[in-house]
Amino acid sequence: MTGALRRASASVLQRLGSSRAQASALGRQTRNGHDTAVHKNKYVEQWLSRREDIEREFRWTSKTLRDVVIGVLVIPVAMYNGIVWAAHTDDEYGERPVRDFLWAHAQPGERSS
């Protein structure tokens, strides 16, 4: 009985050893038979760790408030007005009545129904 247990434990250990080698080989890239281990860039690693901890490091400053206002308000309103202007220009060129969008850009007598 002990001989059978020894053989079974030896085969399990042998299989575990081969799976460990396969698992460690998964982390390496091989191209054309050459090992090319990935070298980590310390600057990228620092940036990634700061990115993970941003909720602890973030502070409201005048610069962050300005960036939020520009990104959330100024850019979308400017894009909307540009699109409306382009649509109105196309309407005038095509001799169509001017359309109303979110805000009434058309003159009072030019409203389409």
CSV table of C-alpha atoms in Angstrom, one decimal:
chain,number,residue,atom,x,y,z
A,1,MET,CA,0.0,0.0,0.0
A,2,THR,CA,2.8,2.4,0.8
A,3,GLY,CA,4.4,1.7,-2.5
A,4,ALA,CA,1.2,2.7,-4.3
A,5,LEU,CA,0.9,5.9,-2.3
A,6,ARG,CA,4.5,6.8,-3.1
A,7,ARG,CA,3.9,6.2,-6.8
A,8,ALA,CA,0.7,8.2,-6.7
A,9,SER,CA,2.3,11.1,-4.8
A,10,ALA,CA,5.3,11.0,-7.2
A,11,SER,CA,3.1,11.2,-10.2
A,12,VAL,CA,1.1,14.1,-8.7
A,13,LEU,CA,4.3,16.0,-7.8
A,14,GLN,CA,5.6,15.3,-11.3
A,15,ARG,CA,2.4,16.7,-12.9
A,16,LEU,CA,2.4,19.7,-10.6
A,17,GLY,CA,6.0,20.4,-11.6
A,18,SER,CA,5.2,20.3,-15.3
A,19,SER,CA,2.1,22.6,-14.8
A,20,ARG,CA,4.3,25.0,-12.8
A,21,ALA,CA,6.8,25.2,-15.6
A,22,GLN,CA,4.0,25.7,-18.1
A,23,ALA,CA,2.4,28.4,-16.0
A,24,SER,CA,5.7,30.3,-15.7
A,25,ALA,CA,6.3,29.9,-19.4
A,26,LEU,CA,2.9,31.6,-20.1
A,27,GLY,CA,4.3,34.9,-18.8
A,28,ARG,CA,7.2,35.0,-21.3
A,29,GLN,CA,6.8,35.7,-25.0
A,30,THR,CA,8.8,33.6,-27.5
A,31,ARG,CA,9.4,34.7,-31.1
A,32,ASN,CA,11.3,32.6,-33.5
A,33,GLY,CA,12.6,30.4,-30.7
A,34,HIS,CA,14.1,33.3,-28.7
A,35,ASP,CA,12.9,34.3,-25.3
A,36,THR,CA,11.9,38.0,-25.0
A,37,ALA,CA,11.0,38.6,-21.5
A,38,VAL,CA,9.0,41.8,-21.0
A,39,HIS,CA,11.0,44.5,-19.3
A,40,LYS,CA,8.8,46.8,-17.2
A,41,ASN,CA,9.2,50.5,-17.7
A,42,LYS,CA,9.4,52.1,-14.2
A,43,TYR,CA,7.8,55.4,-15.4
A,44,VAL,CA,4.8,53.6,-16.8
A,45,GLU,CA,4.5,51.6,-13.6
A,46,GLN,CA,4.6,54.8,-11.5
A,47,TRP,CA,1.9,56.3,-13.8
A,48,LEU,CA,-0.3,53.2,-13.5
A,49,SER,CA,0.0,53.2,-9.7
A,50,ARG,CA,-0.9,56.9,-9.5
A,51,ARG,CA,-3.8,56.2,-11.8
A,52,GLU,CA,-5.1,53.5,-9.4
A,53,ASP,CA,-4.8,55.9,-6.4
A,54,ILE,CA,-6.3,59.0,-8.1
A,55,GLU,CA,-9.2,59.2,-5.7
A,56,ARG,CA,-6.8,59.6,-2.8
A,57,GLU,CA,-4.6,62.1,-4.6
A,58,PHE,CA,-7.1,64.3,-6.3
A,59,ARG,CA,-7.6,67.9,-5.1
A,60,TRP,CA,-9.9,70.6,-6.4
A,61,THR,CA,-7.8,73.5,-7.5
A,62,SER,CA,-8.4,76.4,-9.8
A,63,LYS,CA,-6.8,74.4,-12.7
A,64,THR,CA,-8.9,71.3,-12.2
A,65,LEU,CA,-12.1,73.5,-11.9
A,66,ARG,CA,-11.2,75.3,-15.1
A,67,ASP,CA,-10.6,72.0,-16.9
A,68,VAL,CA,-13.9,70.6,-15.8
A,69,VAL,CA,-15.8,73.7,-16.8
A,70,ILE,CA,-14.1,73.8,-20.2
A,71,GLY,CA,-14.7,70.1,-20.8
A,72,VAL,CA,-18.3,69.9,-19.5
A,73,LEU,CA,-19.7,73.2,-20.6
A,74,VAL,CA,-17.7,75.2,-23.1
A,75,ILE,CA,-16.7,72.5,-25.6
A,76,PRO,CA,-20.2,70.9,-25.9
A,77,VAL,CA,-21.9,74.3,-26.2
A,78,ALA,CA,-19.4,75.4,-28.8
A,79,MET,CA,-19.9,72.2,-30.8
A,80,TYR,CA,-23.6,72.4,-30.6
A,81,ASN,CA,-23.6,76.0,-31.8
A,82,GLY,CA,-21.2,75.1,-34.7
A,83,ILE,CA,-23.5,72.2,-35.8
A,84,VAL,CA,-26.6,74.5,-35.6
A,85,TRP,CA,-24.8,77.2,-37.6
A,86,ALA,CA,-23.9,74.6,-40.3
A,87,ALA,CA,-27.5,73.3,-40.5
A,88,HIS,CA,-28.8,76.9,-40.8
A,89,THR,CA,-26.3,77.6,-43.5
A,90,ASP,CA,-27.3,74.5,-45.4
A,91,ASP,CA,-31.0,75.5,-45.0
A,92,GLU,CA,-30.3,78.9,-46.4
A,93,TYR,CA,-28.3,77.5,-49.3
A,94,GLY,CA,-31.0,74.9,-50.1
A,95,GLU,CA,-33.7,77.6,-49.7
A,96,ARG,CA,-35.4,75.6,-47.0
A,97,PRO,CA,-37.1,77.1,-43.9
A,98,VAL,CA,-34.7,77.5,-41.0
A,99,ARG,CA,-35.2,74.7,-38.4
A,100,ASP,CA,-35.4,75.2,-34.6
A,101,PHE,CA,-33.1,73.0,-32.4
A,102,LEU,CA,-32.7,73.1,-28.7
A,103,TRP,CA,-32.4,76.8,-28.4
A,104,ALA,CA,-34.4,79.0,-30.8
A,105,HIS,CA,-31.7,80.3,-33.2
A,106,ALA,CA,-34.2,81.2,-36.0
A,107,GLN,CA,-35.6,84.7,-36.3
A,108,PRO,CA,-39.2,85.0,-35.0
A,109,GLY,CA,-40.7,85.3,-38.5
A,110,GLU,CA,-38.6,82.4,-40.0
A,111,ARG,CA,-39.8,79.5,-37.7
A,112,SER,CA,-40.7,76.3,-39.4
A,113,SER,CA,-43.6,74.2,-38.1
